[in-house]
Backbone atoms as SQL, in Angstrom:
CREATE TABLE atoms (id INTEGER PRIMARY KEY, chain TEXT, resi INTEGER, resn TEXT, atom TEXT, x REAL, y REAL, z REAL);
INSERT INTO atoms VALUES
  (1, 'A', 1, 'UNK', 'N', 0.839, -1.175, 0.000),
  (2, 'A', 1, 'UNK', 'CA', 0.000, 0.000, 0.000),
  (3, 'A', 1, 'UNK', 'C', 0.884, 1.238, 0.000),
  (4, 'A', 2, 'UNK', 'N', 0.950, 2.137, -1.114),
  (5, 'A', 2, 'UNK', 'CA', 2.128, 2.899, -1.124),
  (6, 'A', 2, 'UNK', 'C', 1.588, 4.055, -0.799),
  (7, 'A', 3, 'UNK', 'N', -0.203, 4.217, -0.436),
  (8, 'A', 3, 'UNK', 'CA', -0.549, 5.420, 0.539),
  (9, 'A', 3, 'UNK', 'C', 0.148, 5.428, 2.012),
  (10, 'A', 4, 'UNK', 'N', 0.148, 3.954, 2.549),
  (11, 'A', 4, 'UNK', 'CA', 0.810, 4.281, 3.783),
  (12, 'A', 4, 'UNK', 'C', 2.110, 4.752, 3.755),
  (13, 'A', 5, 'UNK', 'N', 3.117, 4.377, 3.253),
  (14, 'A', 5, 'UNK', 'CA', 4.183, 5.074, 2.625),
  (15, 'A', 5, 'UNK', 'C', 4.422, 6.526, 2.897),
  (16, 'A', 6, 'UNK', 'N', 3.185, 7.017, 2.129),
  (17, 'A', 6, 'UNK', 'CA', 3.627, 7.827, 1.683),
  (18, 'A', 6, 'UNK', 'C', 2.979, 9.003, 3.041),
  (19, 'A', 7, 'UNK', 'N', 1.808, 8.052, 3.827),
  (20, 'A', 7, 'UNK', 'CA', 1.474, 8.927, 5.137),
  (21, 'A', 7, 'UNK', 'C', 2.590, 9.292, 6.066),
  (22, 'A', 8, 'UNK', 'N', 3.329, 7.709, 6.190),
  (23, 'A', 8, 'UNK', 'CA', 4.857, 7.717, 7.182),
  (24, 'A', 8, 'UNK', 'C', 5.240, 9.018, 6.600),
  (25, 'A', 9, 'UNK', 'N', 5.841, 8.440, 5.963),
  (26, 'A', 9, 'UNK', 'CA', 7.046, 10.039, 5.342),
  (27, 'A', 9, 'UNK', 'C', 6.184, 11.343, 5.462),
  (28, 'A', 10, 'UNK', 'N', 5.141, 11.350, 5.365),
  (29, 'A', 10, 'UNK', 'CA', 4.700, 13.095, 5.573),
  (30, 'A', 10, 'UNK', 'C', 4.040, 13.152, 7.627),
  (31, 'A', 11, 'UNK', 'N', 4.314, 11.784, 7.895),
  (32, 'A', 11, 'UNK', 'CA', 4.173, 12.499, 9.409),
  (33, 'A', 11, 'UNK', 'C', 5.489, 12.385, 9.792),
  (34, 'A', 12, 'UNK', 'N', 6.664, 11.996, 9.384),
  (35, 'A', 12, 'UNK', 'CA', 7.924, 11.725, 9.732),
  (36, 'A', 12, 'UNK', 'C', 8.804, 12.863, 9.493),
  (37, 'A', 13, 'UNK', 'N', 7.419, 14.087, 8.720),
  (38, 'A', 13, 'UNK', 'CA', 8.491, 15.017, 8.324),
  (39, 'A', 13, 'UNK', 'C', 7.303, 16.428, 9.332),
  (40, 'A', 14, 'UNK', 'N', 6.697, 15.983, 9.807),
  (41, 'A', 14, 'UNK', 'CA', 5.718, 16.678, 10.392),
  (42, 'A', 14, 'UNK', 'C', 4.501, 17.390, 10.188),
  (43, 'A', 15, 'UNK', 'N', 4.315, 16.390, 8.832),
  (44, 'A', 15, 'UNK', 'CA', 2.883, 17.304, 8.641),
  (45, 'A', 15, 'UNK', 'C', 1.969, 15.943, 8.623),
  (46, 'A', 16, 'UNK', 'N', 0.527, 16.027, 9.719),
  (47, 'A', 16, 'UNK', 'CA', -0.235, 15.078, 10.070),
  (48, 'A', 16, 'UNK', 'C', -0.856, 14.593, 8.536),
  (49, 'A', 17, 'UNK', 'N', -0.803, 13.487, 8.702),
  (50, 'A', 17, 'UNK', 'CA', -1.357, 13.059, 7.937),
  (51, 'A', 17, 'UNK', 'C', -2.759, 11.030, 7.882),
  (52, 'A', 18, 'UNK', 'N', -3.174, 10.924, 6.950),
  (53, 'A', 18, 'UNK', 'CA', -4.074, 9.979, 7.245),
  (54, 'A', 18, 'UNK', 'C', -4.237, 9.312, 6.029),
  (55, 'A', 19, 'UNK', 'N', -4.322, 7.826, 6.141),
  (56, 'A', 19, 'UNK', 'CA', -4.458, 6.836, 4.871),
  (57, 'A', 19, 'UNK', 'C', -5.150, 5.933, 5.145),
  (58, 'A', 20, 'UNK', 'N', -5.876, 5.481, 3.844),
  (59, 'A', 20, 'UNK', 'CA', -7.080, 4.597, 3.835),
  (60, 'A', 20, 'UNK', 'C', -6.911, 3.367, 2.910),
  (61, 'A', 21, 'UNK', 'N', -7.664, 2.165, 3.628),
  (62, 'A', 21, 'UNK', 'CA', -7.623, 1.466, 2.774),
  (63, 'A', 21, 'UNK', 'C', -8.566, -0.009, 3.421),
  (64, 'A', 22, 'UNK', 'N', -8.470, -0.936, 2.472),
  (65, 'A', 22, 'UNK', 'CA', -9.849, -1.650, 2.191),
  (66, 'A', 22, 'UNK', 'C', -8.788, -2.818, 3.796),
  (67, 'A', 23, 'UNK', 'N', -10.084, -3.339, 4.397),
  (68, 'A', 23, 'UNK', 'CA', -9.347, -4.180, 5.139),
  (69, 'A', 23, 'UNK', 'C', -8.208, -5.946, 5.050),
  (70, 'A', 24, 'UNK', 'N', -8.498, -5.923, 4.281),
  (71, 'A', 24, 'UNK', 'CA', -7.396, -7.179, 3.771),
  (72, 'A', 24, 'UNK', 'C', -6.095, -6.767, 3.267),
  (73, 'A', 25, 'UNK', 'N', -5.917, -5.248, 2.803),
  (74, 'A', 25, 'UNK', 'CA', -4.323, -4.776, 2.107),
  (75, 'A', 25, 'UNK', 'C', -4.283, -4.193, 3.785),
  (76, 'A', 26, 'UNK', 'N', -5.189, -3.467, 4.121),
  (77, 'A', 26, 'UNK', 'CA', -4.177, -3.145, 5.489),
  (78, 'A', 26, 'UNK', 'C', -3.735, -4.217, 6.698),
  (79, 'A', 27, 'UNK', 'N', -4.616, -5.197, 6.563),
  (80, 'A', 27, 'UNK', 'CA', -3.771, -6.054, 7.701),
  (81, 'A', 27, 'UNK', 'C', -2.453, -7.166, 7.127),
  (82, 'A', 28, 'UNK', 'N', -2.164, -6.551, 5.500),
  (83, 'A', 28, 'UNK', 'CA', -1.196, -7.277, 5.512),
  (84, 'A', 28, 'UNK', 'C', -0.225, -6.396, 5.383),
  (85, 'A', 29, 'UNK', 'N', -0.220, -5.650, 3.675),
  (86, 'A', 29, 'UNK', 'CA', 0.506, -4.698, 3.153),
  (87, 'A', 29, 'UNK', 'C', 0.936, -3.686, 4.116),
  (88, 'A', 30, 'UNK', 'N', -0.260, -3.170, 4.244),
  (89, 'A', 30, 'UNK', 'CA', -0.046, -1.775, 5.064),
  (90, 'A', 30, 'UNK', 'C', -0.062, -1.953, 6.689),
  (91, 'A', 31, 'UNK', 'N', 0.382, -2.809, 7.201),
  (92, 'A', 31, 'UNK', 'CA', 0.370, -2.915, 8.544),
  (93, 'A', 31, 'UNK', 'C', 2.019, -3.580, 8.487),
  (94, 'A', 32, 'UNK', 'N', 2.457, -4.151, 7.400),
  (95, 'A', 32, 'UNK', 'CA', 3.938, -4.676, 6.925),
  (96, 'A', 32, 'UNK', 'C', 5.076, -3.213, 6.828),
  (97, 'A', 33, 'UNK', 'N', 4.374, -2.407, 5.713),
  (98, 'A', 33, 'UNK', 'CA', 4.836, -1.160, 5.668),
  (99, 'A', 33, 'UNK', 'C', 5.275, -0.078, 6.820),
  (100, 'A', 34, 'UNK', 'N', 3.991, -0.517, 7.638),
  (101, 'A', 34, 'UNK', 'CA', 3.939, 0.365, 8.816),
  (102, 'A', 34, 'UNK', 'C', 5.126, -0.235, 9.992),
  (103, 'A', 35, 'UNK', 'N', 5.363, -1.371, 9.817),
  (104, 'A', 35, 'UNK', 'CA', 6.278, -2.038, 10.861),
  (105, 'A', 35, 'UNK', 'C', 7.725, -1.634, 9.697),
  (106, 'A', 36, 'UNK', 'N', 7.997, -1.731, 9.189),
  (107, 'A', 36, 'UNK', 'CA', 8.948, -1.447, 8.167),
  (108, 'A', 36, 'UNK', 'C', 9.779, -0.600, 8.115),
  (109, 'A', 37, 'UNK', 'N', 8.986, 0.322, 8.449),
  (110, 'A', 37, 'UNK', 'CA', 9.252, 2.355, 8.069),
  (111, 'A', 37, 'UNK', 'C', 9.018, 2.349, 9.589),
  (112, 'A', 38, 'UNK', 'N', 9.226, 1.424, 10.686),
  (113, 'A', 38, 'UNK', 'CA', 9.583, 1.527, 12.045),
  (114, 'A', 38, 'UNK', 'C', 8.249, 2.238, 13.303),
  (115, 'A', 39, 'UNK', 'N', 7.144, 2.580, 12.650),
  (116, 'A', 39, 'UNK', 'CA', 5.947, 2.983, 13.021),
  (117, 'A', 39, 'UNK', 'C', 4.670, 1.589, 13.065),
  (118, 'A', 40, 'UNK', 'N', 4.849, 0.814, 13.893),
  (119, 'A', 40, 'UNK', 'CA', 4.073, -0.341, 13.402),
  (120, 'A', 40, 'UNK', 'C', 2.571, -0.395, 14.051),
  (121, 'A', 41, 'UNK', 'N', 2.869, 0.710, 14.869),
  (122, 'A', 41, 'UNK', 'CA', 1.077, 0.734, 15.177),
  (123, 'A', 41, 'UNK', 'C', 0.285, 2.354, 14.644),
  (124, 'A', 42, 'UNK', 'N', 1.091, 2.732, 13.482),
  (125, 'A', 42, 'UNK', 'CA', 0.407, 3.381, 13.029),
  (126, 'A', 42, 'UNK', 'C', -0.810, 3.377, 12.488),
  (127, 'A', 43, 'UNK', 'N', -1.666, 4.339, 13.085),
  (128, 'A', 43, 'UNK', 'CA', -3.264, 4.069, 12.498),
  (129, 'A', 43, 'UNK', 'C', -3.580, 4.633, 10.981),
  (130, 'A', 44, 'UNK', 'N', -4.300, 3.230, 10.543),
  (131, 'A', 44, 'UNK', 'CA', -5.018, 3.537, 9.132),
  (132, 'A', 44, 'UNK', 'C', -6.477, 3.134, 9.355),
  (133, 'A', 45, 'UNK', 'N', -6.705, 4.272, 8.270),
  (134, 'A', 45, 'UNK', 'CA', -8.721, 4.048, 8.016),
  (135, 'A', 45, 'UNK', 'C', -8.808, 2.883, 7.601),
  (136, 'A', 46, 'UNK', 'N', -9.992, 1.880, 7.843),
  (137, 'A', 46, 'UNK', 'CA', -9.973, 0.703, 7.480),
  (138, 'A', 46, 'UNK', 'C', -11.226, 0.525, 6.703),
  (139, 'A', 47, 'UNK', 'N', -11.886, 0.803, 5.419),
  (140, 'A', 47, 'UNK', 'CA', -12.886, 0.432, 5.077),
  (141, 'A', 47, 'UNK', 'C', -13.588, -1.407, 4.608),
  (142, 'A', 48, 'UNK', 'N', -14.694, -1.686, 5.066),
  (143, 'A', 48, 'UNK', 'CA', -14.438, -2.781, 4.249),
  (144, 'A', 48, 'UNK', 'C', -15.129, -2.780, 3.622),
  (145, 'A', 49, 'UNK', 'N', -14.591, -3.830, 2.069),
  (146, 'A', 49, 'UNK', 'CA', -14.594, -3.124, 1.082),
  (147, 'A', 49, 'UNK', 'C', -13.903, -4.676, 0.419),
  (148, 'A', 50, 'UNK', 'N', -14.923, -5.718, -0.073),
  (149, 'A', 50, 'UNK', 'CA', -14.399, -6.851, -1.086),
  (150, 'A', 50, 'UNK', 'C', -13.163, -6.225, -2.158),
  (151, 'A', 51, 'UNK', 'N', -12.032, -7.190, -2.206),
  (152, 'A', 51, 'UNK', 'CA', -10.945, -6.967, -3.265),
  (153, 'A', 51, 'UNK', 'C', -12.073, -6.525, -4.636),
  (154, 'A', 52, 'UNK', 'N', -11.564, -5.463, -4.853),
  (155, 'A', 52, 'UNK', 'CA', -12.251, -5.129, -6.726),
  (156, 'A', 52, 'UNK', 'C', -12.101, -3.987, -6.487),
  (157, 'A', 53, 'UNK', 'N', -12.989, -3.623, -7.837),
  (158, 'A', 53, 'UNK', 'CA', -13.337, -2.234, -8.319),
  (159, 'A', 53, 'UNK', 'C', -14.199, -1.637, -7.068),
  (160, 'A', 54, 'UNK', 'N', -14.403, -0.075, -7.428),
  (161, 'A', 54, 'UNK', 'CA', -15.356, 0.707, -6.451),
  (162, 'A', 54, 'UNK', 'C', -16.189, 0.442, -7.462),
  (163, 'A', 55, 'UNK', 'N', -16.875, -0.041, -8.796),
  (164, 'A', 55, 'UNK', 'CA', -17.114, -0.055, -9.585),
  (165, 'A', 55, 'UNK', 'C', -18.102, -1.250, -9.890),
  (166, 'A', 56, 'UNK', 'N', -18.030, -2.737, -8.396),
  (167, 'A', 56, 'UNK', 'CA', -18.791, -3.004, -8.167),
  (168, 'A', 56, 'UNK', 'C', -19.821, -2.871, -7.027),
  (169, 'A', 57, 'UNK', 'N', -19.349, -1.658, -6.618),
  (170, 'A', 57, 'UNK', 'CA', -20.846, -0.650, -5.568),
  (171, 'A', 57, 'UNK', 'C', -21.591, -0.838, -6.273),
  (172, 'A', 58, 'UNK', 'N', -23.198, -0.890, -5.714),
  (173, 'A', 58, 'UNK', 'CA', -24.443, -1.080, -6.440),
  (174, 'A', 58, 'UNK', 'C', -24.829, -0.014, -6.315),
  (175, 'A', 59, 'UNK', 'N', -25.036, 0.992, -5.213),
  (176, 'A', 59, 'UNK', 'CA', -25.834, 2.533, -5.345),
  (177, 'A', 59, 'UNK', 'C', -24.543, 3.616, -4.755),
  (178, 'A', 60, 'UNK', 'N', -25.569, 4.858, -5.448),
  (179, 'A', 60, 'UNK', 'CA', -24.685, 5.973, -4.509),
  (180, 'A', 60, 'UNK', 'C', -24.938, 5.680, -2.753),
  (181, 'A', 61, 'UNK', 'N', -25.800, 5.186, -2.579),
  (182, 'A', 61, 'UNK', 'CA', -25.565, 5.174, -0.966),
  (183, 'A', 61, 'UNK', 'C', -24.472, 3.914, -0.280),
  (184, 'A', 62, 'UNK', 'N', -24.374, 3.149, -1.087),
  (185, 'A', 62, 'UNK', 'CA', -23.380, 2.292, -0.585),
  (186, 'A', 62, 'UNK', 'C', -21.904, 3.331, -1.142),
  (187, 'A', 63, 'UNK', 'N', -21.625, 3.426, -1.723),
  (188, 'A', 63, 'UNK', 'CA', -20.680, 4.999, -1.823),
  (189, 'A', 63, 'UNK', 'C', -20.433, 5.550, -0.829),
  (190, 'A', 64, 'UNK', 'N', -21.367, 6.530, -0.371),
  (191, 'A', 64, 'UNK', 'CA', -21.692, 7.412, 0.768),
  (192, 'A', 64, 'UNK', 'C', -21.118, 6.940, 1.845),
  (193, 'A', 65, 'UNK', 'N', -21.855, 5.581, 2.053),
  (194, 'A', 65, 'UNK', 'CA', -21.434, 4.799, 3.545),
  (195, 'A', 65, 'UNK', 'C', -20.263, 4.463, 3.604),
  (196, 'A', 66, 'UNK', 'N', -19.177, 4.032, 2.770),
  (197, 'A', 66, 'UNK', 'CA', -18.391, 3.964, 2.473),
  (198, 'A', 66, 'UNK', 'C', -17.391, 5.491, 2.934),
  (199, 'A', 67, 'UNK', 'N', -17.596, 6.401, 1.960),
  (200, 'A', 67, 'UNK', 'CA', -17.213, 7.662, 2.764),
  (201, 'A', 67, 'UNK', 'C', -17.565, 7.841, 3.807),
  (202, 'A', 68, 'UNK', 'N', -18.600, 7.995, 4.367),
  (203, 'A', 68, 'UNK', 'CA', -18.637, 8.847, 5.545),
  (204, 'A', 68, 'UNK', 'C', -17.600, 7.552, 6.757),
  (205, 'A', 69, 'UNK', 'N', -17.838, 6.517, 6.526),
  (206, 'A', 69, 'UNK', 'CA', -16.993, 5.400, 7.481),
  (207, 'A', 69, 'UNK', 'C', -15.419, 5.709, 7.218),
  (208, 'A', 70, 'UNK', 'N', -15.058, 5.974, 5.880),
  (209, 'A', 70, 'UNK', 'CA', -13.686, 6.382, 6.033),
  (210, 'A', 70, 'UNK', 'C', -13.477, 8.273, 6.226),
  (211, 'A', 71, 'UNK', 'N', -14.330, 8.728, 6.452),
  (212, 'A', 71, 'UNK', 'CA', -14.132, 10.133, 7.130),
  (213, 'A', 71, 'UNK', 'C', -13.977, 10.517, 8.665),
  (214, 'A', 72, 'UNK', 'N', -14.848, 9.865, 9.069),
  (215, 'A', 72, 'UNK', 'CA', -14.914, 9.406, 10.518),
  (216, 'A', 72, 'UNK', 'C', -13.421, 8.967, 11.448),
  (217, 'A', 73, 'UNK', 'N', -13.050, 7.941, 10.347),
  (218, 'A', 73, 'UNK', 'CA', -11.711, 7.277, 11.096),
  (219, 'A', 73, 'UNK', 'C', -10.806, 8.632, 10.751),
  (220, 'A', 74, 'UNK', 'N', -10.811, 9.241, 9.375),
  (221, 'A', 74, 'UNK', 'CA', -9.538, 9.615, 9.183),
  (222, 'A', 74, 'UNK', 'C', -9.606, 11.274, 10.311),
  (223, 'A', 75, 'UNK', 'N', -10.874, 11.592, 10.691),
  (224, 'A', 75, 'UNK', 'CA', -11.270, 12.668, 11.407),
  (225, 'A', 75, 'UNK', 'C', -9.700, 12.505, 12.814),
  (226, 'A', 76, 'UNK', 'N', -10.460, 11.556, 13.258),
  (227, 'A', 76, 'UNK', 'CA', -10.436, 10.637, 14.517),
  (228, 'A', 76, 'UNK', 'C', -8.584, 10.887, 14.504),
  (229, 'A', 77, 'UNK', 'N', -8.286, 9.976, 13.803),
  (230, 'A', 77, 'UNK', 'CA', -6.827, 10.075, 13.409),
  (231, 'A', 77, 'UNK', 'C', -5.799, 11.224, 13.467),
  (232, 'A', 78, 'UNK', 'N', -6.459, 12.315, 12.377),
  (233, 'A', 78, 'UNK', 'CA', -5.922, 13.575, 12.440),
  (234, 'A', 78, 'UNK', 'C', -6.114, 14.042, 13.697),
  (235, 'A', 79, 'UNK', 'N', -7.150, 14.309, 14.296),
  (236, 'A', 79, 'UNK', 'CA', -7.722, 14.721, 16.045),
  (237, 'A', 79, 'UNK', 'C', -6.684, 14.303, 16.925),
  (238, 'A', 80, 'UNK', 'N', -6.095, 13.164, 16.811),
  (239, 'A', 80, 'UNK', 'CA', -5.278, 12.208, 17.803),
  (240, 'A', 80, 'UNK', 'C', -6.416, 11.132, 18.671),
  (241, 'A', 81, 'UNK', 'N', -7.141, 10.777, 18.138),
  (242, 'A', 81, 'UNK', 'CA', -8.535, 10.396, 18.634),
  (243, 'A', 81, 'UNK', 'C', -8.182, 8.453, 17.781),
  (244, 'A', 82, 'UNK', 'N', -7.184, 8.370, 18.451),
  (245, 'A', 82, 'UNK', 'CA', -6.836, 6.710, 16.833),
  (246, 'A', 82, 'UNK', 'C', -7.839, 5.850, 18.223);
């Protein structure tokens, strides 16, 4: 997950930051990354969210829910609220 990546390095340089992602890349990829780059309980938004496209969402409200669940965390996060 090269968002987490790229969150490390911009809180490592001091500007807060927050990354998202579907729950099966973050408990491997991005929880690997995060131990890696020496931050291993760094918090990420966790949506879930079957491997695929956003493309097999069926409505705008499954969309929505989707956002507002990863707004929430990343709120939380930035706040210091993990």
């Amino acid at each position: 997950m090269g968002n987490v990546l790229d969150a490390l390095l911009m809180e490592k340089a001091g500007i807060p930051a927050a990354c998202i992602g579907i729950e099966k890349l973050v408990n491997t990829t991005g929880r690997g990354m995060a131990r890696a780059q020496g931050i291993p309980d760094y918090p990420i938004a966790v949506i879930s969210h079957p491997m695929g496209s956003l493309a097999d969402l069926k409505s705008d409200e499954e969309v929505r829910a989707l956002a507002i669940a990863a707004a929430r965390q990343v709120e939380a996060i930035l706040i210091g609220e993990r």
